[in-house]
Short mmCIF file of C-alpha atoms and ligand atoms in Angstrom, two decimals:
data_model
loop_
_atom_site.label_atom_id
_atom_site.label_comp_id
_atom_site.label_asym_id
_atom_site.label_seq_id
_atom_site.Cartn_x
_atom_site.Cartn_y
_atom_site.Cartn_z
CA MET A 1 -31.32 2.80 -22.34
CA THR A 2 -34.21 0.79 -21.06
CA THR A 3 -32.90 -0.47 -17.69
CA THR A 4 -34.59 1.19 -14.74
CA ARG A 5 -32.14 3.18 -12.71
CA HIS A 6 -30.48 1.40 -9.84
CA LEU A 7 -27.32 1.28 -7.76
CA ARG A 8 -24.86 -1.60 -7.76
CA PRO A 9 -21.86 -1.70 -5.40
CA LEU A 10 -18.42 -2.13 -6.96
CA GLY A 11 -16.97 -4.27 -4.21
CA ASP A 12 -17.34 -3.56 -0.51
CA LYS A 13 -15.87 -0.05 -0.42
CA LEU A 14 -16.52 3.31 -2.01
CA GLY A 15 -17.30 2.61 -5.64
CA THR A 16 -20.94 2.33 -6.70
CA GLU A 17 -22.43 2.06 -10.18
CA ALA A 18 -25.46 4.20 -11.00
CA LEU A 19 -27.08 2.30 -13.86
CA GLY A 20 -29.95 3.03 -16.21
CA ILE A 21 -29.26 6.75 -16.75
CA ASP A 22 -28.34 8.25 -20.12
CA LEU A 23 -26.48 11.49 -19.50
CA SER A 24 -26.68 12.55 -23.15
CA GLN A 25 -30.40 13.25 -22.56
CA PRO A 26 -31.69 16.01 -20.27
CA VAL A 27 -31.85 14.63 -16.72
CA ASP A 28 -35.38 15.09 -15.31
CA PRO A 29 -35.86 16.59 -11.83
CA GLU A 30 -36.82 13.29 -10.24
CA THR A 31 -33.67 11.62 -11.58
CA TRP A 32 -31.60 14.57 -10.32
CA ASP A 33 -32.99 14.03 -6.83
CA TRP A 34 -32.21 10.34 -7.08
CA ILE A 35 -28.61 11.00 -8.21
CA LYS A 36 -28.00 13.53 -5.42
CA GLN A 37 -29.43 11.25 -2.73
CA ALA A 38 -27.33 8.37 -4.02
CA PHE A 39 -24.22 10.54 -4.16
CA ALA A 40 -24.61 11.74 -0.56
CA ALA A 41 -24.42 8.12 0.61
CA HIS A 42 -21.98 6.86 -2.06
CA PRO A 43 -19.24 9.42 -2.70
CA VAL A 44 -17.82 7.65 -5.78
CA LEU A 45 -20.58 7.07 -8.35
CA VAL A 46 -19.96 5.58 -11.79
CA PHE A 47 -22.24 6.01 -14.83
CA ARG A 48 -21.24 3.52 -17.54
CA ASP A 49 -21.30 3.70 -21.34
CA GLN A 50 -21.68 7.44 -21.72
CA ASP A 51 -20.33 9.57 -24.57
CA LEU A 52 -20.24 13.24 -23.65
CA GLY A 53 -18.36 16.17 -25.12
CA ALA A 54 -16.94 18.97 -22.99
CA ALA A 55 -20.11 21.09 -23.23
CA ALA A 56 -22.32 18.22 -22.06
CA LEU A 57 -19.92 17.35 -19.25
CA ALA A 58 -19.99 20.94 -17.97
CA ALA A 59 -23.79 20.96 -18.30
CA PHE A 60 -23.98 17.83 -16.14
CA GLY A 61 -21.72 19.59 -13.63
CA ARG A 62 -24.08 22.58 -13.57
CA GLY A 63 -26.78 20.26 -12.27
CA PHE A 64 -24.77 20.10 -9.03
CA GLY A 65 -23.27 23.58 -8.84
CA THR A 66 -20.82 25.74 -10.76
CA PRO A 67 -17.91 24.24 -12.70
CA ARG A 68 -14.78 26.39 -12.43
CA LYS A 69 -11.56 26.59 -14.40
CA HIS A 70 -8.70 24.50 -13.03
CA ALA A 71 -5.44 26.23 -12.06
CA LEU A 72 -3.29 24.54 -14.73
CA LEU A 73 -3.48 26.53 -17.96
CA LYS A 74 -2.00 23.94 -20.28
CA TYR A 75 -4.77 21.39 -19.93
CA ARG A 76 -7.82 23.64 -20.22
CA HIS A 77 -10.27 22.72 -22.95
CA ALA A 78 -10.04 25.37 -25.68
CA GLU A 79 -13.79 25.99 -26.08
CA HIS A 80 -14.91 25.08 -22.57
CA PRO A 81 -12.27 26.32 -20.10
CA ASP A 82 -14.28 25.04 -17.14
CA VAL A 83 -13.40 21.57 -18.47
CA SER A 84 -9.82 20.23 -18.55
CA TRP A 85 -8.04 17.36 -20.20
CA LEU A 86 -6.29 14.77 -18.11
CA THR A 87 -3.95 13.37 -20.69
CA ASN A 88 -0.55 11.76 -21.05
CA VAL A 89 -0.30 12.77 -24.72
CA GLY A 90 1.29 16.07 -25.77
CA ALA A 91 0.23 18.28 -28.69
CA ASP A 92 3.02 16.62 -30.72
CA GLY A 93 1.58 13.14 -30.04
CA GLN A 94 4.54 12.23 -27.79
CA VAL A 95 4.34 11.26 -24.12
CA ASP A 96 3.53 14.27 -21.91
CA TRP A 97 5.59 13.41 -18.83
CA TYR A 98 3.93 16.02 -16.64
CA GLY A 99 0.62 14.40 -17.54
CA VAL A 100 2.04 10.99 -16.57
CA LYS A 101 3.33 12.01 -13.17
CA ARG A 102 0.49 14.41 -12.40
CA ALA A 103 -1.72 13.56 -9.43
CA THR A 104 -0.01 10.23 -8.71
CA ASP A 105 -0.10 10.84 -4.96
CA TRP A 106 -3.05 11.30 -2.64
CA HIS A 107 -5.00 14.57 -2.66
CA SER A 108 -8.34 16.21 -2.99
CA ASP A 109 -8.48 18.75 -5.79
CA SER A 110 -7.83 22.47 -5.52
CA THR A 111 -7.92 22.78 -1.73
CA TYR A 112 -5.51 25.72 -2.26
CA GLU A 113 -8.31 27.76 -3.88
CA ASP A 114 -10.26 30.33 -1.87
CA GLU A 115 -13.35 28.13 -2.10
CA LEU A 116 -13.63 24.36 -1.77
CA PRO A 117 -15.00 22.22 -4.58
CA LEU A 118 -17.97 19.97 -3.96
CA LEU A 119 -17.16 17.27 -6.44
CA ALA A 120 -15.35 16.45 -9.63
CA ILE A 121 -16.42 14.54 -12.72
CA LEU A 122 -14.07 12.45 -14.86
CA HIS A 123 -15.07 10.99 -18.21
CA ALA A 124 -12.83 8.31 -19.73
CA LYS A 125 -12.17 8.70 -23.46
CA GLU A 126 -9.06 6.54 -24.01
CA ILE A 127 -7.58 4.18 -21.46
CA PRO A 128 -4.55 1.88 -21.32
CA ALA A 129 -5.17 -1.82 -21.98
CA VAL A 130 -3.84 -2.70 -18.52
CA LYS A 131 -4.32 -0.79 -15.26
CA GLY A 132 -4.19 3.04 -15.35
CA GLY A 133 -6.87 3.29 -12.68
CA THR A 134 -7.80 6.01 -10.22
CA MET A 135 -7.83 5.24 -6.49
CA PHE A 136 -10.20 6.73 -3.92
CA ALA A 137 -9.89 6.74 -0.13
CA ASP A 138 -12.92 7.06 2.16
CA MET A 139 -12.09 9.97 4.47
CA ARG A 140 -15.27 9.44 6.53
CA ALA A 141 -14.22 5.88 7.39
CA ALA A 142 -10.63 7.08 7.90
CA TYR A 143 -11.89 9.66 10.41
CA ASP A 144 -14.05 7.10 12.24
CA ALA A 145 -11.08 4.74 12.61
CA LEU A 146 -8.76 7.34 14.18
CA PRO A 147 -7.85 6.86 17.83
CA GLU A 148 -9.80 9.18 20.16
CA ASP A 149 -6.73 11.26 21.09
CA ARG A 150 -6.06 11.97 17.39
CA LYS A 151 -9.70 12.93 16.85
CA SER A 152 -9.57 15.45 19.69
CA LEU A 153 -6.19 16.83 18.56
CA LEU A 154 -7.53 17.30 15.02
CA ALA A 155 -10.78 18.86 16.19
CA GLY A 156 -8.76 21.84 17.37
CA LEU A 157 -6.53 22.14 14.29
CA THR A 158 -6.71 24.45 11.31
CA ALA A 159 -4.78 23.11 8.31
CA LEU A 160 -2.74 25.27 5.93
CA HIS A 161 -3.15 24.51 2.22
CA GLY A 162 -1.07 25.67 -0.75
CA ARG A 163 -0.47 24.57 -4.30
CA HIS A 164 1.57 21.35 -4.09
CA LEU A 165 3.38 22.60 -0.96
CA GLY A 166 2.70 19.54 1.21
CA PRO A 167 5.16 16.67 1.65
CA ALA A 168 3.74 14.60 -1.24
CA GLY A 169 3.44 17.73 -3.41
CA GLU A 170 7.12 18.56 -2.91
CA ARG A 171 8.14 14.95 -3.59
CA LEU A 172 6.04 14.68 -6.72
CA TYR A 173 6.47 18.09 -8.35
CA GLY A 174 9.52 19.79 -6.80
CA ASN A 175 10.06 22.93 -8.90
CA ASP A 176 7.98 21.59 -11.79
CA LYS A 177 4.57 22.73 -10.60
CA GLY A 178 3.11 23.78 -13.98
CA GLU A 179 2.01 27.19 -15.29
CA THR A 180 -0.94 28.89 -13.59
CA GLU A 181 -2.77 32.15 -14.22
CA LYS A 182 -2.24 33.51 -10.73
CA GLN A 183 -0.14 33.06 -7.62
CA TYR A 184 -1.78 31.10 -4.87
CA LEU A 185 -1.63 32.31 -1.29
CA GLU A 186 -2.00 30.06 1.69
CA VAL A 187 -5.58 29.18 2.61
CA ARG A 188 -6.85 27.59 5.81
CA TRP A 189 -9.47 24.90 6.31
CA PRO A 190 -10.46 23.04 9.47
CA ALA A 191 -8.73 19.65 9.67
CA ILE A 192 -12.10 18.01 10.26
CA ALA A 193 -14.95 18.77 7.86
CA ARG A 194 -18.59 17.75 8.00
CA HIS A 195 -20.47 16.34 5.06
CA PRO A 196 -23.01 18.94 3.93
CA VAL A 197 -25.85 16.42 3.59
CA THR A 198 -25.18 13.59 6.04
CA GLY A 199 -23.31 15.60 8.69
CA ARG A 200 -20.69 12.85 8.90
CA GLU A 201 -17.22 13.88 10.00
CA ILE A 202 -14.46 13.79 7.41
CA LEU A 203 -10.69 13.89 7.82
CA PHE A 204 -9.82 16.82 5.56
CA VAL A 205 -6.02 16.76 5.32
CA ASN A 206 -4.23 15.73 2.13
CA PRO A 207 -0.48 15.31 1.66
CA ILE A 208 -0.15 17.18 -1.67
CA HIS A 209 -1.76 20.47 -0.65
CA THR A 210 -1.76 20.47 3.18
CA HIS A 211 1.62 21.78 4.30
CA GLY A 212 1.08 22.61 7.94
CA PHE A 213 -1.26 23.46 10.78
CA ALA A 214 -1.76 26.85 12.42
CA ASP A 215 0.42 27.22 15.55
CA MET A 216 2.37 24.01 14.93
CA PRO A 217 6.04 23.91 13.90
CA ARG A 218 6.75 22.33 10.54
CA ASP A 219 8.86 19.53 12.02
CA GLU A 220 5.78 18.39 13.94
CA ALA A 221 3.26 19.14 11.19
CA TRP A 222 4.90 17.21 8.34
CA PRO A 223 5.13 13.88 10.16
CA LEU A 224 1.50 14.34 11.24
CA ILE A 225 0.39 14.98 7.63
CA GLU A 226 2.31 11.90 6.47
CA ALA A 227 0.92 9.75 9.28
CA LEU A 228 -2.65 10.83 8.51
CA ALA A 229 -2.12 10.07 4.81
CA ALA A 230 -0.73 6.61 5.61
CA HIS A 231 -3.66 5.95 7.95
CA SER A 232 -6.33 7.06 5.46
CA THR A 233 -4.99 5.16 2.49
CA GLN A 234 -4.86 1.70 4.02
CA ASP A 235 -6.37 -0.94 1.73
CA ARG A 236 -9.47 -1.18 3.90
CA PHE A 237 -10.44 2.43 2.98
CA VAL A 238 -9.41 2.39 -0.70
CA TYR A 239 -11.33 1.62 -3.89
CA TYR A 240 -9.38 1.15 -7.14
CA HIS A 241 -11.43 2.20 -10.15
CA GLN A 242 -10.51 0.31 -13.29
CA TRP A 243 -11.68 2.56 -16.10
CA ARG A 244 -13.77 1.59 -19.08
CA VAL A 245 -14.08 3.97 -22.00
CA GLY A 246 -17.38 5.83 -21.51
CA ASP A 247 -17.28 5.90 -17.72
CA VAL A 248 -18.47 9.14 -16.15
CA LEU A 249 -17.34 9.05 -12.53
CA ILE A 250 -18.26 11.65 -9.94
CA TRP A 251 -16.51 11.89 -6.60
CA ASP A 252 -17.09 13.92 -3.49
CA GLU A 253 -14.07 16.21 -3.07
CA ARG A 254 -14.55 16.43 0.69
CA ALA A 255 -15.48 12.88 1.67
CA THR A 256 -12.68 11.29 -0.38
CA MET A 257 -9.07 11.69 -1.42
CA HIS A 258 -7.92 10.27 -4.73
CA ARG A 259 -4.86 9.70 -6.87
CA SER A 260 -3.97 8.41 -10.28
CA ALA A 261 -2.62 4.90 -9.67
CA GLY A 262 0.27 5.70 -12.03
CA ASP A 263 0.69 2.00 -12.78
CA TYR A 264 0.29 1.89 -16.59
CA ASP A 265 2.65 1.95 -19.54
CA PRO A 266 3.09 5.69 -20.35
CA LYS A 267 3.35 4.90 -24.06
CA GLU A 268 -0.29 3.88 -24.02
CA ARG A 269 -2.79 6.72 -24.37
CA ARG A 270 -4.79 7.76 -21.32
CA VAL A 271 -7.15 10.63 -22.09
CA MET A 272 -10.05 11.89 -20.01
CA LEU A 273 -12.18 15.00 -19.60
CA ARG A 274 -12.67 16.51 -16.17
CA THR A 275 -14.65 19.28 -14.58
CA ILE A 276 -14.53 20.42 -10.96
CA VAL A 277 -17.78 21.72 -9.50
CA TYR A 278 -18.19 24.34 -6.76
CA PRO A 279 -21.24 25.12 -4.68
CA ARG A 280 -23.63 27.61 -6.19
CA ALA A 281 -23.36 31.03 -4.55
CA GLY A 282 -24.93 31.06 -1.12
CA HIS A 283 -25.39 27.29 -1.08
CA SER A 284 -22.98 24.98 0.72
CA GLY A 285 -24.68 21.61 0.31
CA LEU A 286 -25.29 19.08 -2.39
CA LEU A 287 -29.07 19.02 -2.38
C1 LIG B 301 -5.89 15.02 -11.15
C2 LIG B 301 -6.27 13.62 -10.84
C3 LIG B 301 -6.63 11.33 -11.48
C4 LIG B 301 -6.27 10.42 -12.59
O1 LIG B 301 -5.34 15.27 -12.24
O2 LIG B 301 -6.12 15.88 -10.29
O3 LIG B 301 -6.62 13.39 -9.74
O4 LIG B 301 -6.54 9.21 -12.43
N1 LIG B 301 -6.20 12.67 -11.77
O5 LIG B 301 -5.71 10.87 -13.59
MN1 LIG B 302 -7.11 15.14 -8.63
#
């Protein structure tokens, strides 16, 4: 590629293209700095026209931190278990209905793990002819737009997270939560997070994994979780990413929530590679 690297907004919300970078070549230190600076300000960054295998995708992830295996066993990449498939096609070539319904409500990934991911990377390999996008909500802007009394309530709250135990998780998965290697216990994260680089406040409650708040009865907590999800996913905070084959998209797992739009014909193939990246030991930030 000969274009000099530059950013180009995808509309007036979260999505931003990072152009002029070929991820199949080693990324030099100066370009790494540029990517990380850009990502701190633009939490959904899209690199177009890439063609990476699982090993190269994980290697790109290692530039930010440590990719870790995802909970769901079935979708792990055979040779690179820190990379997973997001696919709606089963081993027999038929529609994989779990893959179709998976992640079609708002969440950030793996907040039920004992450590929080920094970011995730999705690489589109096959996409439906129409729609089949991924949506992202800006949880910094959602926080800023909360009424002051909500902000002060949330500042004192610790949220409880579990695997698909929140209201949207129960609705979406019921008893069909998929096979995992281990049992997940409840973990707790403050309801308001701060961005590790910019210090901006972030509403960190998602309706798939957040299933309560410490010292709050469930019949108060669930409506609050639902209300926060409805607030944060208003059109004014949401970017719809229409995939092109070759897109490598990175998103900040703290500053955004996301979902599969779930609006395509399931008989069309939708196949992507994903890795989820955690902070390197002893390092909480992105830079
Ligand atoms: C997921 C996910 C998004 C998509 O599987 O966790 O968020 O568009 N997928 O498939
Ligand atoms: Mn997800």
